[in-house]
Short mmCIF file of N, CA and C in Angstrom, two decimals:
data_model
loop_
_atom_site.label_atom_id
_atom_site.label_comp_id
_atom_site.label_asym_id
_atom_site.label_seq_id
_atom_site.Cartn_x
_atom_site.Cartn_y
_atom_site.Cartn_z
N UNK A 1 89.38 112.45 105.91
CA UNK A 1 90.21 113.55 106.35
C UNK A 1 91.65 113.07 106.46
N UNK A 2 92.63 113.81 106.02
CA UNK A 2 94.19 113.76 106.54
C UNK A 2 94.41 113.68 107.45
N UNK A 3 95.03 112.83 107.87
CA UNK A 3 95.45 113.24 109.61
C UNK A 3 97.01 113.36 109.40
N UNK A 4 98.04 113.57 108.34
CA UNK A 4 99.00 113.36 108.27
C UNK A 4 100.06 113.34 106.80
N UNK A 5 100.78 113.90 107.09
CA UNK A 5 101.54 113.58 105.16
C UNK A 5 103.36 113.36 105.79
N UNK A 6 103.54 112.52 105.36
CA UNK A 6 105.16 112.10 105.61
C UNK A 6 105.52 111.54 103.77
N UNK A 7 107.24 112.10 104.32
CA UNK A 7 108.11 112.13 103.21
C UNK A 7 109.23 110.98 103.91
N UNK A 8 109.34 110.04 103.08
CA UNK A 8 110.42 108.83 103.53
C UNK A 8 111.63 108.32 102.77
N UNK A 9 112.74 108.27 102.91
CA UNK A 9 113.91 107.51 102.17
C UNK A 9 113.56 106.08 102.23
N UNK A 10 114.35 105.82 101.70
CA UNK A 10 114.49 103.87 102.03
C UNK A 10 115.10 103.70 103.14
N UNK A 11 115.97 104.49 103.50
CA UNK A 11 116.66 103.85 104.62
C UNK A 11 115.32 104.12 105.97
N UNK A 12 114.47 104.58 105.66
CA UNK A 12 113.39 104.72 107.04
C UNK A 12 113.29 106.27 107.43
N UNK A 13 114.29 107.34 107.19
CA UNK A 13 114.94 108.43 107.26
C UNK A 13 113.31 109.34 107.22
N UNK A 14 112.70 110.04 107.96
CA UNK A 14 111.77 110.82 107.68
C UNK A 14 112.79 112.29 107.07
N UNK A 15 111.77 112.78 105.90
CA UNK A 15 112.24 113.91 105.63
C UNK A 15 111.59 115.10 105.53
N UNK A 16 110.22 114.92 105.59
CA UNK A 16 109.28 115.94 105.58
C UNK A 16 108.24 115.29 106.38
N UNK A 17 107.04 116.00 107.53
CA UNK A 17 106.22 115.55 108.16
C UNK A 17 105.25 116.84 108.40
N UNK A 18 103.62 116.01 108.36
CA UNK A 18 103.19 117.45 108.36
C UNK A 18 101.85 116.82 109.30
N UNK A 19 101.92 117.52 110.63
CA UNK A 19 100.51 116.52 110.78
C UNK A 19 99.52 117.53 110.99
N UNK A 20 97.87 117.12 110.70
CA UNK A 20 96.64 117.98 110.59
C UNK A 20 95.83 117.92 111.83
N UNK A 21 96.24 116.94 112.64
CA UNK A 21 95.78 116.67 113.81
C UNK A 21 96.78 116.72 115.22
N UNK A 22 96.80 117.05 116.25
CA UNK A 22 97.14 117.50 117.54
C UNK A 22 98.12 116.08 118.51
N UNK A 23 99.02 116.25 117.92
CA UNK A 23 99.98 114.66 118.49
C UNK A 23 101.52 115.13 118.78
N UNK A 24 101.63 114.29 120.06
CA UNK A 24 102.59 114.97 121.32
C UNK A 24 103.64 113.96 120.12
N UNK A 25 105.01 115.17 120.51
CA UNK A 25 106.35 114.75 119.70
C UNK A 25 106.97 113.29 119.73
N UNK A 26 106.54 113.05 121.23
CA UNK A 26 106.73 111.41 121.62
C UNK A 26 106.44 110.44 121.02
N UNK A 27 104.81 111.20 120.46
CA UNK A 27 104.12 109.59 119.99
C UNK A 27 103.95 110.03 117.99
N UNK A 28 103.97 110.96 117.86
CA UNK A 28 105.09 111.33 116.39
C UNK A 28 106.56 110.19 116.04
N UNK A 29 106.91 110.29 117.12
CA UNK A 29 108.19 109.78 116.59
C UNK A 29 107.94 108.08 116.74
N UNK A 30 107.16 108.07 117.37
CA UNK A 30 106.55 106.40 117.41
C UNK A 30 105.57 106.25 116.69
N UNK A 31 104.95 106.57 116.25
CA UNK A 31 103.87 106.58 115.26
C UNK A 31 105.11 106.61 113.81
N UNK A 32 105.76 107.40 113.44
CA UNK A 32 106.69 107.57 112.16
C UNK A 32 107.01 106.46 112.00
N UNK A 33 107.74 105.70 112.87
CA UNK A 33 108.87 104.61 112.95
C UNK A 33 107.95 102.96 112.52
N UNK A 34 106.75 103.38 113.07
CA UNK A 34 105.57 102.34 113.08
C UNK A 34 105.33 102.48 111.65
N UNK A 35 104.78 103.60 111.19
CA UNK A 35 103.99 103.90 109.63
C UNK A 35 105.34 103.31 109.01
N UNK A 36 106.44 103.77 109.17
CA UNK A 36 107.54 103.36 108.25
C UNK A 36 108.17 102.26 107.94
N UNK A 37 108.18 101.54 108.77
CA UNK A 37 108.39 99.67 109.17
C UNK A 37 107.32 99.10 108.08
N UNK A 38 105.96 99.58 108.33
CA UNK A 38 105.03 98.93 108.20
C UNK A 38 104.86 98.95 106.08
N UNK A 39 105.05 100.48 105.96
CA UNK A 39 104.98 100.71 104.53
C UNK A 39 106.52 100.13 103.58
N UNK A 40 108.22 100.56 104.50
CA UNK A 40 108.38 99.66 103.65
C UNK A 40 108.83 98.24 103.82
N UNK A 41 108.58 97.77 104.80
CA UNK A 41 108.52 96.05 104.43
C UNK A 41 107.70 95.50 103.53
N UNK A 42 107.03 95.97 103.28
CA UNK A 42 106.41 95.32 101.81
C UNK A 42 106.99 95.75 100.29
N UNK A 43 106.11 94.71 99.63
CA UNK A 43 106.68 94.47 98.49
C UNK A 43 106.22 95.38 97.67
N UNK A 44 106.62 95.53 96.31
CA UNK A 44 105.83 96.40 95.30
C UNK A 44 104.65 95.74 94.31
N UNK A 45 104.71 94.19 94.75
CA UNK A 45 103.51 93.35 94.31
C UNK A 45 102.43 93.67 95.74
N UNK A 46 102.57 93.99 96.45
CA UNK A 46 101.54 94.67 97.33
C UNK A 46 100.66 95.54 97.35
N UNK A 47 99.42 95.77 98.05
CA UNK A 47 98.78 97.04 97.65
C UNK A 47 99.32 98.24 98.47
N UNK A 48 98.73 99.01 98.11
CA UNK A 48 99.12 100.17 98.65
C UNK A 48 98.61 101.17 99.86
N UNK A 49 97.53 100.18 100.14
CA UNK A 49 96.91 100.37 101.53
C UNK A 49 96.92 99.42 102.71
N UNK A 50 96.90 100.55 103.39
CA UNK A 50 97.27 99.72 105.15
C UNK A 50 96.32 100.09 105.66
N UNK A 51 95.75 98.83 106.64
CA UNK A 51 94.83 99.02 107.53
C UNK A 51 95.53 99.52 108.39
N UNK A 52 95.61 100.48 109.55
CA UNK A 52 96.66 100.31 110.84
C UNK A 52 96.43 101.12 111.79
N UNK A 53 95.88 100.12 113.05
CA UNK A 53 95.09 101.17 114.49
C UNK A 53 93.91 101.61 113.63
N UNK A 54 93.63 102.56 114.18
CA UNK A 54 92.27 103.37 113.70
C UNK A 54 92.04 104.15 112.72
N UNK A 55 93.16 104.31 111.68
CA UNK A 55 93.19 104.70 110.36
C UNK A 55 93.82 104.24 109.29
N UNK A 56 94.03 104.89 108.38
CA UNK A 56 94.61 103.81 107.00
C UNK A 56 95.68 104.96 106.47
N UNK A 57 96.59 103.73 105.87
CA UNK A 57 97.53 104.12 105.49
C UNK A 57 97.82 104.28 103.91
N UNK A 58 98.16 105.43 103.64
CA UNK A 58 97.78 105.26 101.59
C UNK A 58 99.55 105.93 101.39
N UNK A 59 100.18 104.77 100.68
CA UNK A 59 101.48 105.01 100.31
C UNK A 59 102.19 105.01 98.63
N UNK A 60 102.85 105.76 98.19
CA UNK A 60 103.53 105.61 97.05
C UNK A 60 104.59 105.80 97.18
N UNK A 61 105.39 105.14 96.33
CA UNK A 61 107.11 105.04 96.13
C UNK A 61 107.36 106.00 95.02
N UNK A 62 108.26 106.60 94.88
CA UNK A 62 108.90 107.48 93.91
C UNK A 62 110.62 107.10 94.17
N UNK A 63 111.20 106.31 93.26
CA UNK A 63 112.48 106.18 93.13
C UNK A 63 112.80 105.89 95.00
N UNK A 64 113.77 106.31 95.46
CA UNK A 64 113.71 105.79 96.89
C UNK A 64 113.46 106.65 97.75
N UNK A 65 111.99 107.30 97.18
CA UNK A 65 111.34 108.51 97.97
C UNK A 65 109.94 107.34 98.51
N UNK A 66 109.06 107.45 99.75
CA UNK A 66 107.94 107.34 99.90
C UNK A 66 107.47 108.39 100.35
N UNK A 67 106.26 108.74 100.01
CA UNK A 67 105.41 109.48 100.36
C UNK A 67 104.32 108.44 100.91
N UNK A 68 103.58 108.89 102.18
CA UNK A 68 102.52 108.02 103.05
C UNK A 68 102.07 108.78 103.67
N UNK A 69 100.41 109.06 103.48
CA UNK A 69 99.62 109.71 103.56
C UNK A 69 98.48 108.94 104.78
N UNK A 70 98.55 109.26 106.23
CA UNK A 70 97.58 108.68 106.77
C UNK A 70 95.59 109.37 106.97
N UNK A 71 95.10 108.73 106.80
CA UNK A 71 93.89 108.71 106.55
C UNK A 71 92.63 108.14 107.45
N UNK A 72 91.01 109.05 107.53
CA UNK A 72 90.57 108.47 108.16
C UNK A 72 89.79 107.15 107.81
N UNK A 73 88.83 106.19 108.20
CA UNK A 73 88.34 105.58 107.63
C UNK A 73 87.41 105.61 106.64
N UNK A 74 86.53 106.83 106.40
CA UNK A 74 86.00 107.05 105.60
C UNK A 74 86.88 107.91 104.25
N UNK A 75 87.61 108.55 104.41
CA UNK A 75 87.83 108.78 102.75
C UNK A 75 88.53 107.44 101.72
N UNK A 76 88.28 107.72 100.84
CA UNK A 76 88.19 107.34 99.68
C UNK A 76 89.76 107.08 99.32
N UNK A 77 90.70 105.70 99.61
CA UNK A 77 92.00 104.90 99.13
C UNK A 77 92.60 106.22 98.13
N UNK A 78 91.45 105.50 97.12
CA UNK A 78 92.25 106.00 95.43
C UNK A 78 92.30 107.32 95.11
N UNK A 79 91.55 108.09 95.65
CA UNK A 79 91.93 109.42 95.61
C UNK A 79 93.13 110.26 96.50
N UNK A 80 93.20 109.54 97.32
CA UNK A 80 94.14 110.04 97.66
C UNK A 80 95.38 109.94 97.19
N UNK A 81 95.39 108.46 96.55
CA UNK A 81 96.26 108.02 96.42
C UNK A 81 96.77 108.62 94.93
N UNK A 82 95.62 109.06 93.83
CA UNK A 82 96.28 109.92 93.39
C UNK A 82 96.11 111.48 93.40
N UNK A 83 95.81 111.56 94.73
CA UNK A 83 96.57 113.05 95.28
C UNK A 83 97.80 113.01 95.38
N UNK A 84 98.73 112.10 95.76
CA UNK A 84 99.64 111.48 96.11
C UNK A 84 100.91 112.09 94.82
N UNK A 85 100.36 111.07 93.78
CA UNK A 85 100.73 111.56 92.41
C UNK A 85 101.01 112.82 91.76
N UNK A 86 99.30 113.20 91.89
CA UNK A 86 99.19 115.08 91.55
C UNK A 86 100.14 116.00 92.13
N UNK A 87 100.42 115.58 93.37
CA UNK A 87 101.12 116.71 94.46
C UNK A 87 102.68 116.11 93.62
N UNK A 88 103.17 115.29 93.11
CA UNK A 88 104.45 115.07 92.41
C UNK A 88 104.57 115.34 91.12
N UNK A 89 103.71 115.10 90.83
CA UNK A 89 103.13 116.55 89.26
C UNK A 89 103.57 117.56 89.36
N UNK A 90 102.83 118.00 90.76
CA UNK A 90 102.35 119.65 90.49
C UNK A 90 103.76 119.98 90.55
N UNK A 91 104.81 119.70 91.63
CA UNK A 91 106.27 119.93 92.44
C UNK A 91 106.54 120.01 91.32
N UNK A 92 106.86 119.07 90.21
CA UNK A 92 107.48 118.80 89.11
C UNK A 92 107.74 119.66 88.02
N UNK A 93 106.36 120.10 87.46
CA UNK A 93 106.27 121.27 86.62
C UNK A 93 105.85 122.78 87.27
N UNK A 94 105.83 122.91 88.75
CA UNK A 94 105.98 124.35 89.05
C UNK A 94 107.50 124.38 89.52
N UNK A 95 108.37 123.56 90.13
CA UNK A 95 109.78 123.70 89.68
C UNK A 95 110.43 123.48 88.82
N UNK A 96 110.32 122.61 88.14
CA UNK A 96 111.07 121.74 87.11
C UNK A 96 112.32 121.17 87.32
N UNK A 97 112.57 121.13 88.64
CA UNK A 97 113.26 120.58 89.52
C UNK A 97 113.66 119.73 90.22
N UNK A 98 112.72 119.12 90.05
CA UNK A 98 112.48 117.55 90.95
C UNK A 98 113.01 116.88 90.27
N UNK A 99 114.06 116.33 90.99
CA UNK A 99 115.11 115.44 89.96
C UNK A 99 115.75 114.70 90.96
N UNK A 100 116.60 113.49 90.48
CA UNK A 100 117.38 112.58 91.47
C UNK A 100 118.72 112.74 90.50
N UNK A 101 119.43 113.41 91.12
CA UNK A 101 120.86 113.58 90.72
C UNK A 101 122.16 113.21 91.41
N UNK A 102 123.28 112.72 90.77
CA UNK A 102 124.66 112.35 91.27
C UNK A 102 124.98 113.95 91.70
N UNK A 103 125.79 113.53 92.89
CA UNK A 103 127.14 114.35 93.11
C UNK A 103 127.83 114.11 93.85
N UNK A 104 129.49 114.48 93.86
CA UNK A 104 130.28 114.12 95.05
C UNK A 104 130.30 114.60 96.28
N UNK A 105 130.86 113.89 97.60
CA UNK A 105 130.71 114.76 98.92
C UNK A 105 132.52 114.86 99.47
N UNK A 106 132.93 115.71 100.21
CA UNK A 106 134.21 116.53 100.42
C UNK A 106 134.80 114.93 100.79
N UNK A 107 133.73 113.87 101.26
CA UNK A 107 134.55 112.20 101.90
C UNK A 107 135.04 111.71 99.94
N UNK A 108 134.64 112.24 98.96
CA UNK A 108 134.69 111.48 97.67
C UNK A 108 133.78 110.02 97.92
N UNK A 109 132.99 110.54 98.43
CA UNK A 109 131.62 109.50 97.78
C UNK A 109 130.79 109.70 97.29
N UNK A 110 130.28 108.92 96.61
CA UNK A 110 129.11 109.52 95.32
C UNK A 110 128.08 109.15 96.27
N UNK A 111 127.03 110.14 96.13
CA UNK A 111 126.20 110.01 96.44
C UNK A 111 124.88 110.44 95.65
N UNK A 112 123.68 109.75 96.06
CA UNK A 112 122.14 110.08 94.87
C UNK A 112 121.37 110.69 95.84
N UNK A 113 121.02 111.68 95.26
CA UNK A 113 119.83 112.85 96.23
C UNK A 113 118.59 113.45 94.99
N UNK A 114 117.58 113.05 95.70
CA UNK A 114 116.51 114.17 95.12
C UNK A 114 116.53 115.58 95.27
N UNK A 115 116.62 116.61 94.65
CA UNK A 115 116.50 117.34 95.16
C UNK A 115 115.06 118.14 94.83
N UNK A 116 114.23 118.58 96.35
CA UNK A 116 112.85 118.53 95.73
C UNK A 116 112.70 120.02 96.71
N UNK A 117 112.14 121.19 95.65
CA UNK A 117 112.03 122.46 96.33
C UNK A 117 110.49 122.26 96.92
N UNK A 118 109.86 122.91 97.73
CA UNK A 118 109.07 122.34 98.76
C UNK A 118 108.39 123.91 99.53
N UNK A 119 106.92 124.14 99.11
CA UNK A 119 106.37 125.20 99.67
C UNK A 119 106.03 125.13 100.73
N UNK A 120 106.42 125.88 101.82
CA UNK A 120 106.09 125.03 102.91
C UNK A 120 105.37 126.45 103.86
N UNK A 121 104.08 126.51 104.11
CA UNK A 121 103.65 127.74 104.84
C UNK A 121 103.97 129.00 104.43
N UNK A 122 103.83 129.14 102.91
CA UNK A 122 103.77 129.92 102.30
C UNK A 122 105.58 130.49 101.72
N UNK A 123 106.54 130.05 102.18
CA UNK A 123 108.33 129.80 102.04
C UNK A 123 108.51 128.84 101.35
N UNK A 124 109.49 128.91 100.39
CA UNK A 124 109.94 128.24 99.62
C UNK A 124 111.37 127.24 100.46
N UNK A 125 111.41 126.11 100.53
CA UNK A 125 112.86 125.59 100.61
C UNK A 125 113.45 124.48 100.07
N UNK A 126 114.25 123.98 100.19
CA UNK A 126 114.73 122.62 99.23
C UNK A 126 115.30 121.12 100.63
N UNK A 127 114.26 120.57 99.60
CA UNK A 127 114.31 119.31 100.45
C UNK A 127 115.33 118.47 99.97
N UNK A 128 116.37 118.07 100.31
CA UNK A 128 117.44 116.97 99.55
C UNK A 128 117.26 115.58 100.10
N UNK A 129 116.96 114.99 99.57
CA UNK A 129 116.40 113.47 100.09
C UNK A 129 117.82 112.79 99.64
N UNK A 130 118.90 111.81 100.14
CA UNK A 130 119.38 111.02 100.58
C UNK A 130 118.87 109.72 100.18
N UNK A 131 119.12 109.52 98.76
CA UNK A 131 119.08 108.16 98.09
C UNK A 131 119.45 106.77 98.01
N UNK A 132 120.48 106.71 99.06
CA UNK A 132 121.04 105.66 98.94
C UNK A 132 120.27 104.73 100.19
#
C-alpha cells in the first residue's frame, strides 16, 4: 500500500505531497525532511530503495526532479518503482508539456524550471519545479 507520494528539487524543496494515510502536519514536515536527506544523499550508483522506520522508500530522479514514493513492507520495490516512471509517461503525453525550460526572472537571472501540469482532485494546475 502507498502511504505517500512526494515531489522533490535538489535543493530538498518539497513541491508536491500527497499522503494516503492520517499524519499530523508536524510530523509531515519531519518525516519530508527525513525521506529527503535520506533519498538525496545518495549516489546514482545506489539502489533505489530505502529501508526506513517501518516502511520503504522507492525513489526516482528525473533531471533535478525526485519523485519518492513511500511504501508498505509488503508491496512489491519494482513495481512501484515503475509506477513511478508510468505516472511520468502518462504527465508527458497527456500534456505534452513536461519539459525543463530556460527563462529569465525581473532580478535577470536565468533560471531552469520544469514546468509540469498536474491533476490534482480532479483540477488541473501547473507545478513549476525550481531547477537549480
Amino acid at each position: 500500500m502507498i502511504k505517500f507520494f512526494l515531489m522533490v528539487n535538489k535543493q530538498g524543496q518539497t513541491r508536491l505531497s500527497r499522503y494516503y494515510e492520517h499524519i499530523e502536519i508536524h510530523k509531515r514536515t519531519m518525516l519530508e525532511a527525513e525521506v529527503i536527506k535520506n533519498c538525496l544523499s545518495r549516489s546514482k550508483d545506489q539502489c533505489s530503495f530505502i529501508e526506513y522506520k517501518d516502511f520503504k522508500l522507492v525513489y526516482r530522479q528525473y533531471a533535478a526532479l525526485f519523485i519518492v514514493v513511500g511504501i508498505n513492507e509488503t508491496e512489491n520495490e519494482m513495481a512501484v518503482y515503475e509506477l513511478i516512471h508510468n505516472f511520468v509517461e502518462v504527465l508527458d503525453k497527456y500534456f505534452s508539456r513536461v519539459r525543463k525550460r530556460e527563462y529569465r526572472a525581473e532580478d535577470s537571472m536565468s533560471r531552469s524550471v520544469i514546468f509540469l501540469p498536474v491533476l490534482w482532485d480532479s483540477t488541473a494546475c501547473i507545478l513549476i519545479i525550481n531547477c537549480e
